[in-house]
Amino acid sequence: MVSSITRTQSSISDGYVTSLASNFVPSLLSLPKTPLFGTDGIRGKVGELLNAPLALQVGFWAGIVLRDHAANNGLAKNGPIILGQDSRNSSDMLAMALSAGLTAAGLEVWYLGLCPTPCVAYLTSMTDAIGGVMISASHNPPEDNGIKIFGANGTKLSKELQGQIEAGLRGKVATNTSISNCGRHYSRTELIGDYGQALQQPLHPQVNLQGMKIVLDVAWGAAVGLAPTVFTQMGADVICLHNQADGDRINVNCGSTHLDILADAVKEYKADMGFAFDGDADRVLAVDNTGRQVNGDYILYLWGRHLQEQQKLPDNLIISTVMANLGFEKAWEKQGGKLIRTAVGDQYVQAEMLKTGGMLGGEQSGHILCRHYGMTGDGLLTGLHLAAVVKAAGVSLAEMVDQSFQTYPQLLQNVRVEDREKRLGWEKCEPVQRAIAKAEAAMGDNGRILVRASGTEPVIRVMVEAADTELVNYWTKELVSQVQEHIA
């Protein structure tokens, strides 16, 4: 149940917001020709694409679009917008600019401050909010940031509504700029506690984590306060790494993209397992009691088996992406399961889950969605449930992984391509396409190749997977060389 504690108006930021809102006039921005919205909102280096003027305009046009969408769908068009942020140095600036734009559109903003992305999604879905906004660049380095927008049901905003916001930003839509009412900005940090209780509620009272020692790497990011709290409240003995909000160090050699320190800590403290979150805690990767990394494929398999045994997995279906390992797919099929692959991005996984009725899905990188408990990827939720699955099994996480499946050798390399248009138009490069065709012909049915432009970073990702490690190494090197020569 969401708290009904009286809202506290922020006297400092509200004055700033109100003054900007009352004088707000939409203006055209200098924008790239390529789409602003990628696989996870608008993301980029702060001071270049992503700056306060853009955030102000995004807030205004998101407010207009969300308000009109709410009115057209029978919702209270004056419902609030839930706004949260991670620990990056630029997040305060972007949060205030976004709030200024939202209040200029006549909307009320409930500002959470530092919190995980799934906290924004949950509270948006459980209140009368007409949308939510999270400022974060997820696993990206500190100099980047991003804007993620959620619809009233807590899911990431549809392509259609994203397109309407972008049309406004590009000056292609006229709107009534004589909005008479300015919205208000309120601090609602107490609502974060409601989300923390909601994470634990599905496990109580049958399950607790007493007797388990768990190491958490919170990456100097959004989960620094909440992650140790909820795991401790569930009964675990918790050891925390990188557990202060630090905008200079968020994701730097820690968190879900750097598991070595976590693995060493699990072994040093003789812990049962460890969990590493990214900067906004919407994804998680695990380390077993031997220090071995446990990625999203294994998490999906183990959680899927648990739900399957409880008859809570319709059609034994799991939704994953083109990155899912062939070893995982074949092992799941042997269990009578079915795996459907989507494009990379948890929004595509989510869309396929809604389309097929699937209850479990996710990505190898650690975005895991379970519709029994929520509508978005949630690292804290996933970690709690995986720990509960291990405790219920009565064996170690390492034993469970050993008994699951063997991965096919898979190598993923990133080629940095700063030019946005060249990066997003890489498929037009004939030499690279010829190299891909040659590699696919050479491997036949014994391997897979995936080349794609990242939707979250300025890189082209090259992935090769095959039963033979030598083939993987050879073709990865060849394809990376071609991308570097002709695109980078």
mmCIF file of N, CA and C in Angstrom, residues 8-63:
data_model
loop_
_atom_site.group_PDB
_atom_site.id
_atom_site.type_symbol
_atom_site.label_atom_id
_atom_site.label_comp_id
_atom_site.label_asym_id
_atom_site.label_seq_id
_atom_site.Cartn_x
_atom_site.Cartn_y
_atom_site.Cartn_z
ATOM 1 N N THR A 8 5.448 16.992 1.357
ATOM 2 C CA THR A 8 6.246 18.117 1.830
ATOM 3 C C THR A 8 6.776 18.877 0.627
ATOM 4 N N GLN A 9 6.382 20.131 0.505
ATOM 5 C CA GLN A 9 6.853 20.930 -0.623
ATOM 6 C C GLN A 9 8.303 21.316 -0.395
ATOM 7 N N SER A 10 9.128 21.171 -1.442
ATOM 8 C CA SER A 10 10.536 21.536 -1.362
ATOM 9 C C SER A 10 10.684 23.035 -1.570
ATOM 10 N N SER A 11 11.048 23.754 -0.514
ATOM 11 C CA SER A 11 11.082 25.215 -0.599
ATOM 12 C C SER A 11 12.183 25.723 -1.502
ATOM 13 N N ILE A 12 13.332 24.999 -1.554
ATOM 14 C CA ILE A 12 14.447 25.478 -2.374
ATOM 15 C C ILE A 12 14.157 25.244 -3.844
ATOM 16 N N SER A 13 13.942 23.944 -4.207
ATOM 17 C CA SER A 13 13.791 23.632 -5.620
ATOM 18 C C SER A 13 12.471 24.144 -6.176
ATOM 19 N N ASP A 14 11.437 24.229 -5.318
ATOM 20 C CA ASP A 14 10.147 24.649 -5.841
ATOM 21 C C ASP A 14 10.184 26.103 -6.306
ATOM 22 N N GLY A 15 10.929 26.944 -5.604
ATOM 23 C CA GLY A 15 11.048 28.323 -6.050
ATOM 24 C C GLY A 15 11.711 28.411 -7.409
ATOM 25 N N TYR A 16 12.753 27.595 -7.582
ATOM 26 C CA TYR A 16 13.461 27.541 -8.868
ATOM 27 C C TYR A 16 12.533 27.048 -9.965
ATOM 28 N N VAL A 17 11.811 25.967 -9.636
ATOM 29 C CA VAL A 17 10.936 25.363 -10.623
ATOM 30 C C VAL A 17 9.809 26.311 -11.018
ATOM 31 N N THR A 18 9.190 26.923 -10.012
ATOM 32 C CA THR A 18 8.052 27.789 -10.300
ATOM 33 C C THR A 18 8.453 28.992 -11.138
ATOM 34 N N SER A 19 9.612 29.570 -10.833
ATOM 35 C CA SER A 19 10.033 30.741 -11.603
ATOM 36 C C SER A 19 10.311 30.384 -13.048
ATOM 37 N N LEU A 20 10.920 29.212 -13.276
ATOM 38 C CA LEU A 20 11.168 28.790 -14.648
ATOM 39 C C LEU A 20 9.861 28.445 -15.351
ATOM 40 N N ALA A 21 8.990 27.756 -14.616
ATOM 41 C CA ALA A 21 7.751 27.305 -15.228
ATOM 42 C C ALA A 21 6.893 28.476 -15.693
ATOM 43 N N SER A 22 6.849 29.523 -14.879
ATOM 44 C CA SER A 22 5.979 30.646 -15.216
ATOM 45 C C SER A 22 6.464 31.419 -16.439
ATOM 46 N N ASN A 23 7.733 31.280 -16.767
ATOM 47 C CA ASN A 23 8.288 31.988 -17.924
ATOM 48 C C ASN A 23 8.630 31.058 -19.081
ATOM 49 N N PHE A 24 8.160 29.825 -19.004
ATOM 50 C CA PHE A 24 8.587 28.829 -19.985
ATOM 51 C C PHE A 24 7.916 29.058 -21.332
ATOM 52 N N VAL A 25 8.720 29.098 -22.372
ATOM 53 C CA VAL A 25 8.223 29.149 -23.741
ATOM 54 C C VAL A 25 9.008 28.114 -24.539
ATOM 55 N N PRO A 26 8.333 27.100 -25.108
ATOM 56 C CA PRO A 26 9.066 26.085 -25.867
ATOM 57 C C PRO A 26 9.888 26.700 -26.990
ATOM 58 N N SER A 27 11.106 26.217 -27.169
ATOM 59 C CA SER A 27 11.964 26.718 -28.244
ATOM 60 C C SER A 27 12.677 25.553 -28.910
ATOM 61 N N LEU A 28 13.116 25.765 -30.141
ATOM 62 C CA LEU A 28 13.780 24.701 -30.876
ATOM 63 C C LEU A 28 15.188 24.485 -30.358
ATOM 64 N N LEU A 29 15.629 23.235 -30.408
ATOM 65 C CA LEU A 29 16.952 22.868 -29.950
ATOM 66 C C LEU A 29 17.790 22.404 -31.130
ATOM 67 N N SER A 30 19.100 22.407 -30.948
ATOM 68 C CA SER A 30 19.993 21.837 -31.942
ATOM 69 C C SER A 30 20.104 20.351 -31.672
ATOM 70 N N LEU A 31 19.431 19.539 -32.460
ATOM 71 C CA LEU A 31 19.340 18.099 -32.207
ATOM 72 C C LEU A 31 19.941 17.306 -33.355
ATOM 73 N N PRO A 32 20.461 16.113 -33.071
ATOM 74 C CA PRO A 32 20.980 15.253 -34.137
ATOM 75 C C PRO A 32 19.850 14.771 -35.038
ATOM 76 N N LYS A 33 20.197 14.362 -36.244
ATOM 77 C CA LYS A 33 19.174 13.870 -37.174
ATOM 78 C C LYS A 33 18.662 12.494 -36.762
ATOM 79 N N THR A 34 19.497 11.733 -36.058
ATOM 80 C CA THR A 34 19.107 10.395 -35.628
ATOM 81 C C THR A 34 18.137 10.481 -34.449
ATOM 82 N N PRO A 35 17.331 9.434 -34.209
ATOM 83 C CA PRO A 35 16.346 9.466 -33.112
ATOM 84 C C PRO A 35 17.005 9.721 -31.758
ATOM 85 N N LEU A 36 16.324 10.478 -30.919
ATOM 86 C CA LEU A 36 16.834 10.763 -29.575
ATOM 87 C C LEU A 36 16.660 9.571 -28.648
ATOM 88 N N PHE A 37 15.540 8.865 -28.766
ATOM 89 C CA PHE A 37 15.236 7.755 -27.874
ATOM 90 C C PHE A 37 15.899 6.478 -28.374
ATOM 91 N N GLY A 38 16.725 5.882 -27.521
ATOM 92 C CA GLY A 38 17.338 4.596 -27.836
ATOM 93 C C GLY A 38 16.585 3.472 -27.154
ATOM 94 N N THR A 39 17.286 2.374 -26.872
ATOM 95 C CA THR A 39 16.626 1.225 -26.246
ATOM 96 C C THR A 39 16.279 1.483 -24.788
ATOM 97 N N ASP A 40 16.869 2.521 -24.191
ATOM 98 C CA ASP A 40 16.591 2.798 -22.785
ATOM 99 C C ASP A 40 16.488 4.305 -22.546
ATOM 100 N N GLY A 41 15.624 4.955 -23.316
ATOM 101 C CA GLY A 41 15.410 6.379 -23.152
ATOM 102 C C GLY A 41 16.417 7.214 -23.914
ATOM 103 N N ILE A 42 16.614 8.443 -23.461
ATOM 104 C CA ILE A 42 17.585 9.357 -24.062
ATOM 105 C C ILE A 42 18.857 9.274 -23.231
ATOM 106 N N ARG A 43 19.972 8.999 -23.869
ATOM 107 C CA ARG A 43 21.214 8.830 -23.121
ATOM 108 C C ARG A 43 22.374 9.444 -23.890
ATOM 109 N N GLY A 44 23.318 10.025 -23.154
ATOM 110 C CA GLY A 44 24.489 10.587 -23.801
ATOM 111 C C GLY A 44 25.411 11.253 -22.798
ATOM 112 N N LYS A 45 26.468 11.844 -23.315
ATOM 113 C CA LYS A 45 27.437 12.529 -22.460
ATOM 114 C C LYS A 45 26.861 13.880 -22.045
ATOM 115 N N VAL A 46 26.960 14.169 -20.759
ATOM 116 C CA VAL A 46 26.417 15.425 -20.240
ATOM 117 C C VAL A 46 27.240 16.593 -20.775
ATOM 118 N N GLY A 47 26.534 17.635 -21.235
ATOM 119 C CA GLY A 47 27.188 18.805 -21.801
ATOM 120 C C GLY A 47 27.225 18.762 -23.314
ATOM 121 N N GLU A 48 26.959 17.593 -23.884
ATOM 122 C CA GLU A 48 26.880 17.482 -25.341
ATOM 123 C C GLU A 48 25.403 17.361 -25.707
ATOM 124 N N LEU A 49 24.933 16.158 -26.035
ATOM 125 C CA LEU A 49 23.509 16.005 -26.327
ATOM 126 C C LEU A 49 22.667 16.293 -25.086
ATOM 127 N N LEU A 50 23.116 15.776 -23.957
ATOM 128 C CA LEU A 50 22.313 15.849 -22.738
ATOM 129 C C LEU A 50 22.728 17.052 -21.895
ATOM 130 N N ASN A 51 21.835 18.032 -21.789
ATOM 131 C CA ASN A 51 22.112 19.231 -21.011
ATOM 132 C C ASN A 51 20.812 19.761 -20.419
ATOM 133 N N ALA A 52 20.913 20.811 -19.628
ATOM 134 C CA ALA A 52 19.734 21.345 -18.951
ATOM 135 C C ALA A 52 18.666 21.873 -19.917
ATOM 136 N N PRO A 53 19.032 22.610 -20.990
ATOM 137 C CA PRO A 53 17.992 23.062 -21.924
ATOM 138 C C PRO A 53 17.204 21.904 -22.543
ATOM 139 N N LEU A 54 17.917 20.817 -22.911
ATOM 140 C CA LEU A 54 17.203 19.668 -23.458
ATOM 141 C C LEU A 54 16.289 19.057 -22.402
ATOM 142 N N ALA A 55 16.804 18.883 -21.169
ATOM 143 C CA ALA A 55 15.993 18.277 -20.110
ATOM 144 C C ALA A 55 14.748 19.109 -19.819
ATOM 145 N N LEU A 56 14.900 20.428 -19.854
ATOM 146 C CA LEU A 56 13.754 21.318 -19.647
ATOM 147 C C LEU A 56 12.686 21.064 -20.697
ATOM 148 N N GLN A 57 13.113 20.983 -21.947
ATOM 149 C CA GLN A 57 12.168 20.751 -23.044
ATOM 150 C C GLN A 57 11.566 19.342 -22.980
ATOM 151 N N VAL A 58 12.410 18.355 -22.635
ATOM 152 C CA VAL A 58 11.892 16.989 -22.493
ATOM 153 C C VAL A 58 10.826 16.943 -21.410
ATOM 154 N N GLY A 59 11.082 17.622 -20.292
ATOM 155 C CA GLY A 59 10.085 17.657 -19.231
ATOM 156 C C GLY A 59 8.778 18.270 -19.696
ATOM 157 N N PHE A 60 8.876 19.386 -20.429
ATOM 158 C CA PHE A 60 7.656 20.048 -20.899
ATOM 159 C C PHE A 60 6.877 19.154 -21.858
ATOM 160 N N TRP A 61 7.567 18.628 -22.881
ATOM 161 C CA TRP A 61 6.850 17.849 -23.886
ATOM 162 C C TRP A 61 6.399 16.494 -23.344
ATOM 163 N N ALA A 62 7.174 15.902 -22.442
ATOM 164 C CA ALA A 62 6.707 14.675 -21.793
ATOM 165 C C ALA A 62 5.456 14.964 -20.981
ATOM 166 N N GLY A 63 5.441 16.111 -20.311
ATOM 167 C CA GLY A 63 4.259 16.492 -19.546
ATOM 168 C C GLY A 63 3.036 16.655 -20.416
#
